[in-house]
Short mmCIF file of C-alpha atoms in Angstrom, two decimals:
data_model
loop_
_atom_site.label_atom_id
_atom_site.label_comp_id
_atom_site.label_asym_id
_atom_site.label_seq_id
_atom_site.Cartn_x
_atom_site.Cartn_y
_atom_site.Cartn_z
CA GLN A 4 -40.93 24.68 12.19
CA LYS A 5 -37.82 22.71 11.08
CA ALA A 6 -36.67 22.30 14.68
CA HIS A 7 -40.14 20.96 15.62
CA VAL A 8 -40.09 18.45 12.75
CA ARG A 9 -36.58 17.32 13.75
CA LEU A 10 -37.66 16.97 17.39
CA MET A 11 -40.69 14.82 16.39
CA ALA A 12 -38.45 12.71 14.16
CA GLU A 13 -36.03 12.09 17.05
CA ILE A 14 -38.89 11.15 19.42
CA ASN A 15 -40.12 8.56 16.88
CA CYS A 16 -36.53 7.54 16.09
CA THR A 17 -35.48 3.93 15.84
CA GLN A 18 -31.74 4.22 16.34
CA VAL A 19 -29.60 2.40 13.75
CA THR A 20 -27.63 -0.47 15.31
CA GLU A 21 -25.74 -1.44 12.13
CA PHE A 22 -24.49 0.42 9.09
CA SER A 23 -24.19 -0.96 5.56
CA LEU A 24 -21.03 -0.22 3.58
CA THR A 25 -21.45 -0.01 -0.21
CA GLY A 26 -17.87 -1.12 -0.95
CA PHE A 27 -16.63 -0.84 -4.55
CA THR A 28 -18.59 -3.12 -6.81
CA GLU A 29 -21.23 -5.87 -6.91
CA ASP A 30 -19.42 -7.78 -9.66
CA PRO A 31 -18.03 -11.09 -8.17
CA VAL A 32 -15.02 -11.27 -10.50
CA THR A 33 -13.99 -7.65 -9.77
CA GLN A 34 -14.48 -8.32 -6.03
CA VAL A 35 -12.07 -11.26 -6.09
CA THR A 36 -9.51 -9.23 -8.08
CA LEU A 37 -9.75 -6.29 -5.64
CA PHE A 38 -9.59 -8.72 -2.67
CA LEU A 39 -6.28 -10.18 -3.94
CA MET A 40 -4.89 -6.73 -4.74
CA PHE A 41 -5.73 -5.25 -1.31
CA LEU A 42 -4.56 -8.42 0.50
CA LEU A 43 -1.19 -8.06 -1.24
CA ILE A 44 -1.00 -4.35 -0.33
CA TYR A 45 -1.88 -5.12 3.31
CA LEU A 46 0.75 -7.88 3.55
CA PHE A 47 3.36 -5.46 2.15
CA THR A 48 2.18 -2.83 4.65
CA ILE A 49 2.57 -5.21 7.63
CA LEU A 50 5.93 -6.63 6.52
CA GLY A 51 7.29 -3.23 5.49
CA ASN A 52 6.36 -1.36 8.63
CA LEU A 53 7.18 -4.18 11.08
CA GLY A 54 10.45 -4.68 9.18
CA MET A 55 11.26 -0.95 9.48
CA ILE A 56 10.56 -0.95 13.25
CA ALA A 57 12.66 -4.10 13.76
CA LEU A 58 15.53 -2.73 11.62
CA ILE A 59 15.61 0.57 13.56
CA ARG A 60 15.64 -1.24 16.92
CA ALA A 61 18.31 -3.76 15.83
CA SER A 62 20.73 -1.31 14.14
CA PRO A 63 22.79 0.98 16.44
CA GLN A 64 23.62 3.32 13.49
CA LEU A 65 19.85 4.03 13.17
CA HIS A 66 19.50 5.10 16.81
CA SER A 67 19.10 8.78 15.97
CA PRO A 68 16.14 11.22 16.24
CA MET A 69 15.17 10.86 12.57
CA TYR A 70 14.83 7.10 12.77
CA TYR A 71 13.17 7.24 16.18
CA PHE A 72 10.42 9.35 14.57
CA LEU A 73 10.36 7.07 11.53
CA GLY A 74 9.80 4.01 13.80
CA ASN A 75 6.79 5.74 15.34
CA LEU A 76 5.52 6.71 11.89
CA ALA A 77 5.71 3.04 10.86
CA PHE A 78 3.72 2.06 14.01
CA ALA A 79 1.03 4.71 13.25
CA ASP A 80 0.82 3.45 9.61
CA LEU A 81 0.46 -0.14 10.84
CA CYS A 82 -2.41 0.78 13.23
CA SER A 83 -4.36 3.05 10.84
CA SER A 84 -4.12 0.43 8.06
CA THR A 85 -5.14 -2.47 10.37
CA VAL A 86 -8.31 -0.72 11.57
CA ILE A 87 -9.60 -0.50 7.96
CA THR A 88 -8.09 -3.07 5.56
CA PRO A 89 -8.94 -6.42 7.31
CA LYS A 90 -12.65 -5.41 7.58
CA MET A 91 -12.59 -4.34 3.93
CA LEU A 92 -11.10 -7.73 2.92
CA VAL A 93 -13.80 -9.59 4.85
CA ASP A 94 -16.48 -7.48 3.11
CA PHE A 95 -15.15 -8.46 -0.35
CA MET A 96 -15.87 -12.11 0.52
CA SER A 97 -19.22 -11.62 2.26
CA GLU A 98 -22.72 -11.07 0.86
CA LYS A 99 -23.67 -8.55 3.58
CA LYS A 100 -21.27 -5.63 3.99
CA GLY A 101 -22.32 -4.40 7.42
CA ILE A 102 -20.61 -2.89 10.46
CA ALA A 103 -22.13 -2.60 13.96
CA TYR A 104 -22.59 0.87 15.46
CA ALA A 105 -19.89 0.10 18.10
CA GLY A 106 -17.50 -1.08 15.39
CA CYS A 107 -18.16 2.10 13.44
CA VAL A 108 -17.37 4.23 16.49
CA ALA A 109 -14.15 2.24 17.06
CA GLN A 110 -13.08 2.76 13.42
CA VAL A 111 -13.71 6.52 13.61
CA PHE A 112 -11.79 6.81 16.90
CA ILE A 113 -8.72 4.69 15.99
CA PHE A 114 -8.39 5.96 12.40
CA ASP A 115 -8.69 9.63 13.45
CA LEU A 116 -6.28 9.03 16.35
CA PHE A 117 -3.49 7.57 14.22
CA GLY A 118 -4.23 9.76 11.17
CA MET A 119 -3.67 12.93 13.19
CA THR A 120 -0.70 11.39 15.05
CA GLU A 121 0.89 10.80 11.64
CA CYS A 122 0.32 14.51 10.70
CA PHE A 123 2.23 15.62 13.78
CA LEU A 124 4.95 12.97 13.39
CA LEU A 125 5.57 14.23 9.84
CA ALA A 126 5.73 17.81 11.21
CA THR A 127 8.17 16.67 13.90
CA MET A 128 10.32 14.98 11.27
CA ALA A 129 10.33 18.19 9.20
CA TYR A 130 11.47 20.17 12.28
CA ASP A 131 14.18 17.52 12.89
CA ARG A 132 15.49 17.96 9.31
CA TYR A 133 15.35 21.77 9.73
CA MET A 134 17.50 21.55 12.89
CA ALA A 135 19.96 19.11 11.25
CA ILE A 136 20.48 21.24 8.11
CA CYS A 137 20.03 24.81 9.40
CA HIS A 138 21.52 24.47 12.91
CA PRO A 139 23.91 21.45 12.77
CA LEU A 140 26.12 22.71 15.67
CA VAL A 141 23.31 22.76 18.25
CA TYR A 142 21.41 19.83 16.75
CA PRO A 143 22.68 17.12 19.20
CA LEU A 144 21.95 19.46 22.12
CA VAL A 145 18.39 20.45 21.00
CA MET A 146 17.27 17.05 19.67
CA SER A 147 18.09 15.21 22.91
CA PRO A 148 16.44 11.78 23.60
CA LYS A 149 14.21 13.47 26.21
CA TYR A 150 13.02 16.18 23.83
CA CYS A 151 12.41 13.60 21.04
CA PHE A 152 10.33 11.54 23.46
CA GLN A 153 8.32 14.65 24.36
CA LEU A 154 7.72 15.46 20.66
CA VAL A 155 6.49 11.92 19.95
CA THR A 156 4.28 11.88 23.08
CA GLY A 157 2.84 15.23 22.02
CA SER A 158 2.03 13.79 18.56
CA TYR A 159 0.12 10.86 20.10
CA LEU A 160 -1.70 13.21 22.50
CA MET A 161 -2.79 15.41 19.56
CA GLY A 162 -4.02 12.28 17.77
CA LEU A 163 -5.87 11.15 20.92
CA THR A 164 -7.53 14.55 21.28
CA ASN A 165 -8.65 14.40 17.63
CA GLY A 166 -9.94 10.81 17.96
CA MET A 167 -11.91 11.65 21.12
CA GLY A 168 -13.32 14.82 19.56
CA GLN A 169 -14.61 12.94 16.49
CA THR A 170 -16.02 10.11 18.64
CA ILE A 171 -17.87 12.57 20.91
CA SER A 172 -19.14 14.27 17.75
CA MET A 173 -20.45 10.90 16.44
CA SER A 174 -22.05 9.90 19.80
CA ASN A 175 -24.19 13.07 19.65
CA LEU A 176 -25.68 12.11 16.29
CA SER A 177 -28.96 10.20 15.77
CA PHE A 178 -29.30 7.84 12.81
CA CYS A 179 -32.99 7.12 12.10
CA GLY A 180 -33.09 7.26 8.32
CA SER A 181 -30.69 5.61 5.91
CA SER A 182 -27.92 3.43 7.33
CA VAL A 183 -25.98 3.09 4.07
CA ILE A 184 -22.44 4.54 4.10
CA ASP A 185 -21.24 5.09 0.52
CA LEU A 186 -17.67 4.09 1.38
CA PHE A 187 -15.68 1.04 2.45
CA PHE A 188 -15.12 2.17 6.06
CA CYS A 189 -16.69 4.47 8.71
CA ASP A 190 -15.50 8.04 8.20
CA ILE A 191 -16.90 10.98 10.17
CA SER A 192 -17.90 13.10 7.11
CA PRO A 193 -20.33 10.58 5.49
CA LEU A 194 -21.70 9.78 8.97
CA ILE A 195 -22.54 13.44 9.61
CA SER A 196 -24.37 13.62 6.28
CA LEU A 197 -26.40 10.47 7.19
CA SER A 198 -27.51 11.80 10.58
CA THR A 199 -31.10 12.87 11.14
CA SER A 200 -30.24 15.06 14.15
CA ASP A 201 -28.80 18.61 14.29
CA THR A 202 -25.26 18.30 12.89
CA THR A 203 -24.10 21.84 13.74
CA LEU A 204 -21.88 20.73 16.65
CA SER A 205 -20.40 17.85 14.61
CA HIS A 206 -19.52 20.21 11.76
CA ILE A 207 -17.92 22.67 14.23
CA ILE A 208 -15.83 19.88 15.84
CA LEU A 209 -14.78 18.53 12.41
CA ARG A 210 -13.79 21.95 11.02
CA THR A 211 -12.08 23.10 14.25
CA SER A 212 -10.08 19.88 14.42
CA ALA A 213 -9.05 20.11 10.73
CA SER A 214 -8.10 23.80 11.08
CA LEU A 215 -6.40 23.60 14.47
CA PHE A 216 -4.51 20.33 14.03
CA GLY A 217 -4.26 19.85 10.23
CA VAL A 218 -3.27 23.44 9.42
CA SER A 219 -0.84 23.82 12.35
CA SER A 220 1.04 20.58 11.52
CA SER A 221 1.19 21.41 7.77
CA LEU A 222 2.45 24.92 8.60
CA VAL A 223 5.34 23.45 10.59
CA VAL A 224 6.23 21.31 7.54
CA LEU A 225 5.92 24.27 5.16
CA VAL A 226 7.98 26.72 7.26
CA SER A 227 10.63 24.05 7.99
CA TYR A 228 11.07 23.26 4.29
CA MET A 229 11.18 26.93 3.28
CA ALA A 230 14.10 27.37 5.73
CA ILE A 231 15.70 24.08 4.53
CA ILE A 232 15.52 25.05 0.84
CA SER A 233 16.92 28.51 1.64
CA ALA A 234 19.81 26.91 3.56
CA ILE A 235 20.53 24.39 0.78
CA LEU A 236 20.57 27.12 -1.88
CA SER A 237 23.15 29.07 0.10
CA ILE A 238 25.59 26.11 0.09
CA ARG A 239 28.38 26.82 -2.41
CA SER A 240 29.40 23.32 -3.56
CA ALA A 241 27.12 21.16 -5.68
CA GLU A 242 28.17 18.09 -3.63
CA GLY A 243 27.19 19.87 -0.41
CA LYS A 244 23.78 20.76 -1.87
CA ARG A 245 23.21 17.20 -3.04
CA LYS A 246 24.21 15.74 0.34
CA ALA A 247 21.99 18.17 2.27
CA PHE A 248 18.98 17.51 0.02
CA SER A 249 19.42 13.71 0.09
CA THR A 250 18.95 13.71 3.90
CA CYS A 251 15.39 15.04 3.51
CA ALA A 252 14.36 13.64 0.12
CA SER A 253 12.63 10.55 1.61
CA HIS A 254 10.68 12.64 4.12
CA LEU A 255 9.67 15.17 1.47
CA THR A 256 8.32 12.33 -0.72
CA THR A 257 6.35 10.89 2.23
CA VAL A 258 4.96 14.33 3.18
CA SER A 259 3.88 15.04 -0.43
CA ILE A 260 1.99 11.74 -0.73
CA PHE A 261 0.35 11.99 2.75
CA TYR A 262 -0.74 15.64 2.55
CA GLY A 263 -1.57 15.44 -1.18
CA THR A 264 -3.99 12.52 -0.76
CA SER A 265 -5.51 13.74 2.50
CA LEU A 266 -6.10 17.29 1.16
CA PHE A 267 -7.70 15.84 -1.99
CA MET A 268 -9.86 13.57 0.19
CA TYR A 269 -11.15 16.23 2.59
CA LEU A 270 -11.01 19.49 0.63
CA LYS A 271 -12.32 18.52 -2.80
CA PRO A 272 -15.90 19.60 -3.53
CA SER A 273 -18.33 16.72 -3.11
CA SER A 274 -19.68 15.42 -6.42
CA ASP A 275 -22.62 13.21 -7.36
CA SER A 276 -20.25 10.39 -8.25
CA SER A 277 -18.44 9.00 -5.25
CA ARG A 278 -16.18 6.71 -7.28
CA GLU A 279 -13.32 9.28 -7.24
CA ASP A 280 -13.86 9.84 -3.51
CA LYS A 281 -13.51 6.10 -2.87
CA TRP A 282 -10.26 5.75 -4.79
CA ALA A 283 -8.88 8.90 -3.12
CA ALA A 284 -9.78 7.28 0.22
CA VAL A 285 -7.99 4.05 -0.86
CA LEU A 286 -4.85 6.03 -1.64
CA TYR A 287 -5.07 7.81 1.70
CA THR A 288 -5.99 4.85 3.95
CA VAL A 289 -4.55 1.77 2.28
CA VAL A 290 -1.76 2.65 -0.17
CA THR A 291 0.11 5.42 1.75
CA PRO A 292 0.89 3.19 4.80
CA MET A 293 2.52 0.71 2.42
CA LEU A 294 4.55 3.33 0.56
CA ASN A 295 6.32 4.94 3.58
CA PRO A 296 8.66 2.01 4.40
CA LEU A 297 9.25 1.46 0.68
CA ILE A 298 10.29 5.10 0.19
CA TYR A 299 12.69 5.05 3.13
CA SER A 300 14.25 1.70 2.25
CA LEU A 301 14.70 2.50 -1.43
CA ARG A 302 15.81 6.14 -1.13
CA ASN A 303 17.83 6.12 2.09
CA LYS A 304 21.49 5.05 2.15
CA GLU A 305 21.63 4.61 5.92
CA VAL A 306 18.63 2.23 5.91
CA LYS A 307 20.10 0.24 2.99
CA GLU A 308 23.46 0.03 4.78
CA ALA A 309 21.82 -1.10 8.06
CA LEU A 310 19.86 -3.78 6.16
CA ARG A 311 23.02 -4.95 4.39
CA ARG A 312 24.93 -5.25 7.69
CA LEU A 313 22.10 -7.21 9.33
CA THR A 314 21.67 -9.63 6.42
CA LYS A 315 25.42 -10.08 5.81
CA PRO A 316 26.59 -13.58 6.85
CA LYS A 317 28.77 -13.49 9.95
#
């Protein structure tokens, strides 16, 4: 009976061509305040990540696997932030907060591509720190430029697979009812809940992707850090322990923020109030890309030294 009703609904379906985004608030004063705040965050994100990429390319002492991965992480942050924040800023200033179906598909694809790429880049960086601390003698041999390039290419391919999977999932959905997305950007989860068609396949793709990619990349991080902590604890001198830990402190901070916010975003039980969901999404999509370059520039001696050399008058 349900299948028959759904089939009749799809036959009489007028496909949605545009989605409405609820944003954060209707209050004009709050909208202006949030616009200025997010504009500032976005400018910091662009300057920080572009600055990090330029610094790594310009400084020979940063031409190592760790900074090669960090440069790619900065690029992924730049892209995932740019696909969401400018549209959000425009919406703060406009009466009608809408996004075309094609624009929504593009947001889902690009955000899921770079979001998953970042997961695997963080896993790759954890593996790099594991090799550097636990196997320092074979580190230069194992982490060769060719192998580093393969690891980065693999991260982008995993991201591409995820982005394509979510886009195919979305293209199979019909939207005949409500076109209001209770968020500030197009995310696959609220889109699935809006759909009037059978969402079984979309749920399978979403869960498989989260389990296969998300869990595997986080396991690499977890296992790498268990081995790293074990190796650090076995070092006799306090100075040796401090030095070993300082090489992975920045990455550990970045990993904690990224996985902490994304797990909260996608694994927390859905509530009637979506206010918490929205602010968790802000942390995950807008704030985290700004924090990564800040963490590495403030906590990393090599980055500070490279910056000092570049800015020092000749």
